[in-house]
Structure formats: structure tokens, C-alpha cells
Amino acid sequence: MQGFGIHAMMWTTVWDHAGAERAIAGAAHHRQDFIEIPLIDISSVDAKHSRALLEKHALRAACSLVMPEPAWPSRRPDAAIDHLEAALDTAANMGAEALTGVTFGGTNERTGFPPTEAEYDNLTRALGVAARHAKSLGLQFGIEAVNRYENHLINTAAQAVALVERIGMDNVFVHLDTFHMTMEEKGVANGILAARDHLKYMHLSESDRGTPGYGNVPWDPIFAALAAIGFKGALTLESFAAMPVEMAGAISTWRPVARDADEVFENGLSFIRNKAVQYGLA
């Protein structure tokens, strides 16, 4: 994955025909190189329909997910393999280039204790099988570090790198998110430097998950570090400005994070592109 992208949740949280049409047309209208499609309900996705829309709008795609509790790899690796392989098949049928996100667990997965070696063994086995399946389909497979309040297993770039190297597949990459990094890294630039050899995908998300440039994320160190490592991957705007109220509990979004979606499109997208140009990334 390379270029600029935007998360489909700016338009929809339901990937049915109407949601797919709205999101893909919207991403194309805003001149994105690709769209990130969340696979929340794999069984309901019409991959053929999505592929036709992507081809119509000359738009590339990556898919993402968060693992549901019955398929958490740390506890139920066999169920995780089944879920990940189904997601990968759907992504491939859609014409996507990668499956990424919290592929190692859930965003409400915490045992109350530090991760154990047994949990990492289960992750390695399940994600290793999934990565091999991804490779057979020509897909890249990502691992996104998230903050400690969402998951206890992979919080930092260094932990994501360790898991990638433990799996040992050349199609497995690190996915970082600026929202999570501001909580977990000892300097966001250091996280990018730690992941340099494996970093292929960036979520550019503000500290309140609203409009990039309107919060507390240190954008200049982030783009400077990406330039320093010669980053050639995906830069994806992720904002929850258009999140419906019924999704609030899943991501702890209790109040509006931007004036409206148009503010994110008009100000956030231009902010990110300008920073990328400023640091020689575009």
C-alpha cells in the first residue's frame, strides 16, 4: 500500500450496498488513492459489488478489522484462524491489497495482567497461519498497535515489531496510529524509528480522533521521522467525526470530535497533504 487514503467510517459503519456506494464515491471525490474498508460483519459483505465500485472509481482498497471476542487469538487461536481466513478471502475477492488493524485481538481485551508467553505463542500460531493464507492470496497482512485501555497485548511499535519478527513472514507489516502512539511511545518519532524496517501503514488520527491539526498530536516530529526512514507506505486519515451514536461505546466517543465531517474533509485532508509535501513524502 502506498499513497493517501481515508477510512470508510467517515461515511458509513455498515458495509452494505448503500454504504459501499457512498463511501467509495466519497473517497474518490476527495481524490484519495485508496479507501480503508472495515470488515465488521464479514458475512454481509458483497465483495463482487465492492470490487465493481472500486474499479468504477479507479480506487484501491485496504481492509481492516478488530477481532470479535469469540475469535480472540490469544485465547482461541483456532477460531481466530477461521475468522482471519474468512476476512482475507473477502478482502481478496474485493480486490483489496491488504488486511490490517487489530488482527491480534479486540479493543476491549484486557486480562488485568501483563501479557504472557502463552498468549504470544497463541498469537504467533494464529497470525502465522493467517499470514501464510494472505500470501497465497497476494495480500499484505498488518498488525496495528493500540493503546493500553483497549488491549494489553500490543501497545507499542516495538511490541508490534517483535510479533512481526516472531511470525517471520515477509508479507506481515507494522501498522501505527498517531492517536495510540501519543499515549504509548516515549516520543512518537521514536516509535516510527523503532518500526522503520516493518512500517508500511499509518493511521493519521488526532488526539481526540477529530480533525488532524486541531488537537495535541505532534505532527512535525511524526512527518520528520517518516521522512527520515524514507517511508513509502500508506498515509490514512482516520477520524470518528461521523460516528453514529450507537457506536460511541465501542470507541469511547462521548461527544462530537469535530464540527462535522466537512471540517475533517476541508481542513484535515489538506493539513495532512501539506505536511507530507513539506517533508518530501508527496
Tab-separated table of C-alpha atoms in Angstrom:
chain	number	residue	atom	x	y	z
A	1	MET	CA	0.000	0.000	0.000
A	2	GLN	CA	1.225	3.476	-0.915
A	3	GLY	CA	-0.299	6.922	-1.119
A	4	PHE	CA	-3.112	8.728	0.682
A	5	GLY	CA	-6.203	7.041	1.999
A	6	ILE	CA	-9.215	7.631	4.187
A	7	HIS	CA	-11.217	5.392	6.485
A	8	ALA	CA	-14.663	4.435	5.202
A	9	MET	CA	-16.218	5.202	8.592
A	10	MET	CA	-16.245	8.845	7.527
A	11	TRP	CA	-19.293	7.795	5.507
A	12	THR	CA	-20.641	4.551	6.893
A	13	THR	CA	-20.259	1.888	9.584
A	14	VAL	CA	-22.317	-0.659	7.631
A	15	TRP	CA	-20.708	-2.117	4.519
A	16	ASP	CA	-23.925	-2.874	2.643
A	17	HIS	CA	-24.580	-1.748	-0.925
A	18	ALA	CA	-25.642	1.763	0.079
A	19	GLY	CA	-22.748	2.238	2.481
A	20	ALA	CA	-20.198	0.953	-0.015
A	21	GLU	CA	-21.532	3.214	-2.764
A	22	ARG	CA	-21.486	6.275	-0.518
A	23	ALA	CA	-18.014	5.657	0.888
A	24	ILE	CA	-16.238	4.694	-2.327
A	25	ALA	CA	-17.746	7.599	-4.254
A	26	GLY	CA	-16.824	9.926	-1.385
A	27	ALA	CA	-13.204	8.794	-1.229
A	28	ALA	CA	-12.880	9.161	-4.991
A	29	HIS	CA	-14.458	12.623	-4.843
A	30	HIS	CA	-11.802	13.704	-2.346
A	31	ARG	CA	-9.065	12.377	-4.654
A	32	GLN	CA	-7.794	9.654	-2.368
A	33	ASP	CA	-5.569	6.884	-3.669
A	34	PHE	CA	-7.376	4.243	-1.646
A	35	ILE	CA	-10.080	3.633	0.933
A	36	GLU	CA	-9.831	1.588	4.132
A	37	ILE	CA	-12.843	-0.711	4.441
A	38	PRO	CA	-13.676	-2.115	7.892
A	39	LEU	CA	-14.859	-5.728	7.868
A	40	ILE	CA	-17.166	-5.531	10.875
A	41	ASP	CA	-19.623	-8.137	9.599
A	42	ILE	CA	-17.782	-10.295	7.083
A	43	SER	CA	-20.777	-12.410	6.146
A	44	SER	CA	-22.782	-9.386	5.000
A	45	VAL	CA	-20.149	-8.026	2.602
A	46	ASP	CA	-20.899	-8.310	-1.109
A	47	ALA	CA	-17.310	-8.475	-2.326
A	48	LYS	CA	-18.268	-8.570	-6.019
A	49	HIS	CA	-20.320	-5.377	-5.642
A	50	SER	CA	-17.485	-3.628	-3.775
A	51	ARG	CA	-14.933	-4.686	-6.371
A	52	ALA	CA	-17.081	-3.306	-9.177
A	53	LEU	CA	-17.418	0.019	-7.354
A	54	LEU	CA	-13.681	0.252	-6.703
A	55	GLU	CA	-12.947	-0.440	-10.368
A	56	LYS	CA	-15.574	2.071	-11.491
A	57	HIS	CA	-13.951	4.828	-9.423
A	58	ALA	CA	-10.344	3.674	-10.081
A	59	LEU	CA	-9.828	3.416	-6.333
A	60	ARG	CA	-7.598	0.982	-4.449
A	61	ALA	CA	-8.521	-0.535	-1.096
A	62	ALA	CA	-7.218	-1.970	2.134
A	63	CYS	CA	-9.435	-3.826	4.574
A	64	SER	CA	-9.243	-3.690	8.355
A	65	LEU	CA	-10.824	-5.357	11.330
A	66	VAL	CA	-10.931	-5.760	15.078
A	67	MET	CA	-11.225	-9.353	16.231
A	68	PRO	CA	-14.526	-10.315	17.919
A	69	GLU	CA	-14.291	-11.893	21.367
A	70	PRO	CA	-15.187	-15.449	20.232
A	71	ALA	CA	-12.154	-15.309	17.923
A	72	TRP	CA	-9.529	-13.592	20.084
A	73	PRO	CA	-6.237	-15.230	19.019
A	74	SER	CA	-4.683	-15.105	22.495
A	75	ARG	CA	-7.441	-17.372	23.837
A	76	ARG	CA	-8.973	-19.137	20.844
A	77	PRO	CA	-6.339	-19.405	18.108
A	78	ASP	CA	-8.273	-21.914	16.013
A	79	ALA	CA	-11.364	-19.696	15.932
A	80	ALA	CA	-9.096	-16.736	15.140
A	81	ILE	CA	-7.630	-18.573	12.155
A	82	ASP	CA	-11.111	-19.255	10.786
A	83	HIS	CA	-12.158	-15.609	11.235
A	84	LEU	CA	-8.980	-14.179	9.730
A	85	GLU	CA	-9.047	-16.519	6.751
A	86	ALA	CA	-12.671	-15.551	6.049
A	87	ALA	CA	-11.694	-11.866	6.237
A	88	LEU	CA	-8.722	-12.415	3.946
A	89	ASP	CA	-10.849	-14.258	1.399
A	90	THR	CA	-13.332	-11.381	1.430
A	91	ALA	CA	-10.571	-8.783	1.065
A	92	ALA	CA	-9.050	-10.675	-1.855
A	93	ASN	CA	-12.413	-11.086	-3.583
A	94	MET	CA	-12.982	-7.361	-3.160
A	95	GLY	CA	-9.659	-6.599	-4.833
A	96	ALA	CA	-8.042	-5.136	-1.709
A	97	GLU	CA	-4.276	-5.111	-1.286
A	98	ALA	CA	-4.040	-5.728	2.462
A	99	LEU	CA	-5.852	-6.736	5.625
A	100	THR	CA	-4.734	-4.818	8.697
A	101	GLY	CA	-5.952	-3.442	12.011
A	102	VAL	CA	-6.234	-5.134	15.397
A	103	THR	CA	-5.706	-8.539	13.812
A	104	PHE	CA	-4.287	-9.877	17.078
A	105	GLY	CA	-7.283	-9.203	19.347
A	106	GLY	CA	-10.109	-6.984	20.472
A	107	THR	CA	-10.328	-3.356	21.529
A	108	ASN	CA	-11.809	-4.359	24.867
A	109	GLU	CA	-9.420	-7.238	25.538
A	110	ARG	CA	-7.618	-6.956	28.865
A	111	THR	CA	-6.908	-9.652	31.416
A	112	GLY	CA	-5.809	-7.270	34.179
A	113	PHE	CA	-2.278	-8.677	33.931
A	114	PRO	CA	0.713	-8.206	31.603
A	115	PRO	CA	0.719	-10.411	28.503
A	116	THR	CA	2.029	-13.927	28.975
A	117	GLU	CA	4.302	-16.031	26.821
A	118	ALA	CA	1.425	-18.442	26.283
A	119	GLU	CA	-0.691	-15.610	24.870
A	120	TYR	CA	2.098	-14.608	22.494
A	121	ASP	CA	2.533	-18.246	21.464
A	122	ASN	CA	-1.154	-18.353	20.533
A	123	LEU	CA	-0.859	-15.067	18.628
A	124	THR	CA	2.166	-16.304	16.725
A	125	ARG	CA	0.469	-19.535	15.699
A	126	ALA	CA	-2.845	-17.978	14.642
A	127	LEU	CA	-1.379	-14.969	12.859
A	128	GLY	CA	1.302	-17.095	11.243
A	129	VAL	CA	-1.339	-19.313	9.639
A	130	ALA	CA	-3.296	-16.225	8.591
A	131	ALA	CA	-0.204	-14.589	7.116
A	132	ARG	CA	0.532	-17.670	5.031
A	133	HIS	CA	-3.037	-17.654	3.769
A	134	ALA	CA	-2.728	-13.949	2.990
A	135	LYS	CA	0.426	-14.588	0.999
A	136	SER	CA	-1.294	-17.297	-1.025
A	137	LEU	CA	-3.893	-14.667	-1.962
A	138	GLY	CA	-1.323	-11.996	-2.775
A	139	LEU	CA	-2.269	-9.898	0.266
A	140	GLN	CA	-0.242	-7.990	2.825
A	141	PHE	CA	-1.129	-8.568	6.494
A	142	GLY	CA	-0.842	-5.819	9.110
A	143	ILE	CA	-0.605	-5.607	12.901
A	144	GLU	CA	-1.775	-2.327	14.487
A	145	ALA	CA	-0.500	-1.360	17.939
A	146	VAL	CA	-3.280	0.120	20.094
A	147	ASN	CA	-3.345	1.760	23.499
A	148	ARG	CA	-3.352	0.005	26.864
A	149	TYR	CA	-7.001	0.854	27.578
A	150	GLU	CA	-8.106	-1.134	24.538
A	151	ASN	CA	-5.790	-4.138	24.606
A	152	HIS	CA	-2.963	-5.445	26.803
A	153	LEU	CA	-1.035	-7.381	24.148
A	154	ILE	CA	0.428	-4.976	21.553
A	155	ASN	CA	0.647	-1.323	22.636
A	156	THR	CA	3.922	-0.052	21.170
A	157	ALA	CA	5.773	-0.101	17.888
A	158	ALA	CA	8.487	-2.252	19.473
A	159	GLN	CA	5.923	-4.856	20.545
A	160	ALA	CA	4.405	-4.885	17.061
A	161	VAL	CA	7.861	-5.344	15.533
A	162	ALA	CA	8.588	-8.217	17.928
A	163	LEU	CA	5.405	-10.004	16.867
A	164	VAL	CA	6.067	-9.403	13.166
A	165	GLU	CA	9.563	-10.839	13.521
A	166	ARG	CA	8.274	-13.733	15.589
A	167	ILE	CA	5.820	-14.621	12.800
A	168	GLY	CA	8.647	-14.328	10.281
A	169	MET	CA	6.665	-13.760	7.077
A	170	ASP	CA	7.726	-11.125	4.561
A	171	ASN	CA	4.131	-10.018	3.870
A	172	VAL	CA	3.486	-9.057	7.538
A	173	PHE	CA	3.912	-5.388	8.425
A	174	VAL	CA	3.559	-2.923	11.297
A	175	HIS	CA	0.624	-0.520	11.307
A	176	LEU	CA	0.909	2.508	13.612
A	177	ASP	CA	-1.739	5.020	14.658
A	178	THR	CA	-0.868	8.504	15.889
A	179	PHE	CA	-3.793	8.504	18.353
A	180	HIS	CA	-2.425	5.446	20.153
A	181	MET	CA	1.217	6.472	19.779
A	182	THR	CA	0.764	9.697	21.744
A	183	MET	CA	-0.195	7.566	24.752
A	184	GLU	CA	2.238	4.682	24.404
A	185	GLU	CA	5.508	5.761	22.792
A	186	LYS	CA	8.343	7.587	24.534
A	187	GLY	CA	8.140	10.185	21.786
A	188	VAL	CA	6.122	9.392	18.677
A	189	ALA	CA	9.177	9.809	16.455
A	190	ASN	CA	10.928	7.068	18.418
A	191	GLY	CA	8.042	4.708	17.704
A	192	ILE	CA	8.365	5.356	13.985
A	193	LEU	CA	12.122	4.827	14.146
A	194	ALA	CA	11.642	1.574	16.078
A	195	ALA	CA	9.304	0.234	13.395
A	196	ARG	CA	11.237	1.559	10.405
A	197	ASP	CA	12.019	-1.728	8.653
A	198	HIS	CA	8.477	-3.061	9.039
A	199	LEU	CA	6.337	0.090	8.972
A	200	LYS	CA	4.025	0.139	5.937
A	201	TYR	CA	0.799	1.751	7.160
A	202	MET	CA	-0.006	4.850	9.216
A	203	HIS	CA	-3.313	5.966	10.665
A	204	LEU	CA	-3.173	9.743	10.924
A	205	SER	CA	-5.607	10.404	13.742
A	206	GLU	CA	-5.847	13.430	16.022
A	207	SER	CA	-5.617	13.189	19.824
A	208	ASP	CA	-9.425	13.474	20.095
A	209	ARG	CA	-9.974	11.462	16.896
A	210	GLY	CA	-11.342	14.557	15.208
A	211	THR	CA	-9.665	16.815	12.643
A	212	PRO	CA	-5.892	16.397	12.162
A	213	GLY	CA	-4.113	19.608	13.093
A	214	TYR	CA	-6.718	20.660	15.651
A	215	GLY	CA	-5.507	18.680	18.651
A	216	ASN	CA	-2.368	17.671	20.523
A	217	VAL	CA	-0.646	15.228	18.149
A	218	PRO	CA	2.931	16.423	17.397
A	219	TRP	CA	2.653	16.321	13.623
A	220	ASP	CA	6.039	17.804	12.726
A	221	PRO	CA	8.064	15.150	14.610
A	222	ILE	CA	5.856	12.465	13.066
A	223	PHE	CA	6.370	13.602	9.480
A	224	ALA	CA	10.052	14.318	10.107
A	225	ALA	CA	10.534	10.763	11.383
A	226	LEU	CA	8.630	9.306	8.420
A	227	ALA	CA	10.879	11.289	6.087
A	228	ALA	CA	13.971	10.136	7.983
A	229	ILE	CA	13.138	6.453	7.445
A	230	GLY	CA	12.185	7.015	3.804
A	231	PHE	CA	8.593	5.945	4.420
A	232	LYS	CA	6.901	4.663	1.256
A	233	GLY	CA	3.707	3.244	2.716
A	234	ALA	CA	0.119	4.320	3.261
A	235	LEU	CA	-0.954	7.527	4.991
A	236	THR	CA	-4.573	7.102	6.056
A	237	LEU	CA	-6.785	9.715	7.657
A	238	GLU	CA	-8.850	8.160	10.434
A	239	SER	CA	-11.438	10.349	12.118
A	240	PHE	CA	-14.570	9.466	14.037
A	241	ALA	CA	-16.286	12.761	13.237
A	242	ALA	CA	-19.168	10.980	11.504
A	243	MET	CA	-19.512	8.140	14.029
A	244	PRO	CA	-23.154	7.281	14.817
A	245	VAL	CA	-24.192	7.483	18.460
A	246	GLU	CA	-24.769	3.725	18.678
A	247	MET	CA	-21.026	3.190	18.112
A	248	ALA	CA	-19.979	5.501	20.959
A	249	GLY	CA	-19.411	2.758	23.499
A	250	ALA	CA	-17.123	0.754	21.249
A	251	ILE	CA	-14.616	3.596	20.935
A	252	SER	CA	-15.454	5.771	23.974
A	253	THR	CA	-16.543	8.722	21.853
A	254	TRP	CA	-18.994	10.528	24.108
A	255	ARG	CA	-19.163	13.912	22.381
A	256	PRO	CA	-18.642	15.305	18.865
A	257	VAL	CA	-14.947	15.334	17.905
A	258	ALA	CA	-15.333	17.850	15.061
A	259	ARG	CA	-17.860	20.419	13.899
A	260	ASP	CA	-18.937	17.982	11.197
A	261	ALA	CA	-17.489	15.690	8.552
A	262	ASP	CA	-16.948	18.606	6.179
A	263	GLU	CA	-14.485	20.164	8.627
A	264	VAL	CA	-12.405	16.994	8.513
A	265	PHE	CA	-12.539	16.844	4.726
A	266	GLU	CA	-11.831	20.541	4.176
A	267	ASN	CA	-9.198	21.070	6.870
A	268	GLY	CA	-7.872	17.672	7.912
A	269	LEU	CA	-7.167	16.300	4.444
A	270	SER	CA	-5.391	19.465	3.310
A	271	PHE	CA	-3.396	19.583	6.550
A	272	ILE	CA	-2.089	16.049	6.061
A	273	ARG	CA	-1.265	16.563	2.389
A	274	ASN	CA	0.535	19.820	3.120
A	275	LYS	CA	2.616	18.164	5.843
A	276	ALA	CA	3.510	15.317	3.504
A	277	VAL	CA	4.609	17.808	0.841
A	278	GLN	CA	6.542	19.854	3.424
A	279	TYR	CA	8.561	16.794	4.450
A	280	GLY	CA	9.078	15.383	0.977
A	281	LEU	CA	6.663	12.476	1.339
A	282	ALA	CA	4.419	13.532	-1.557
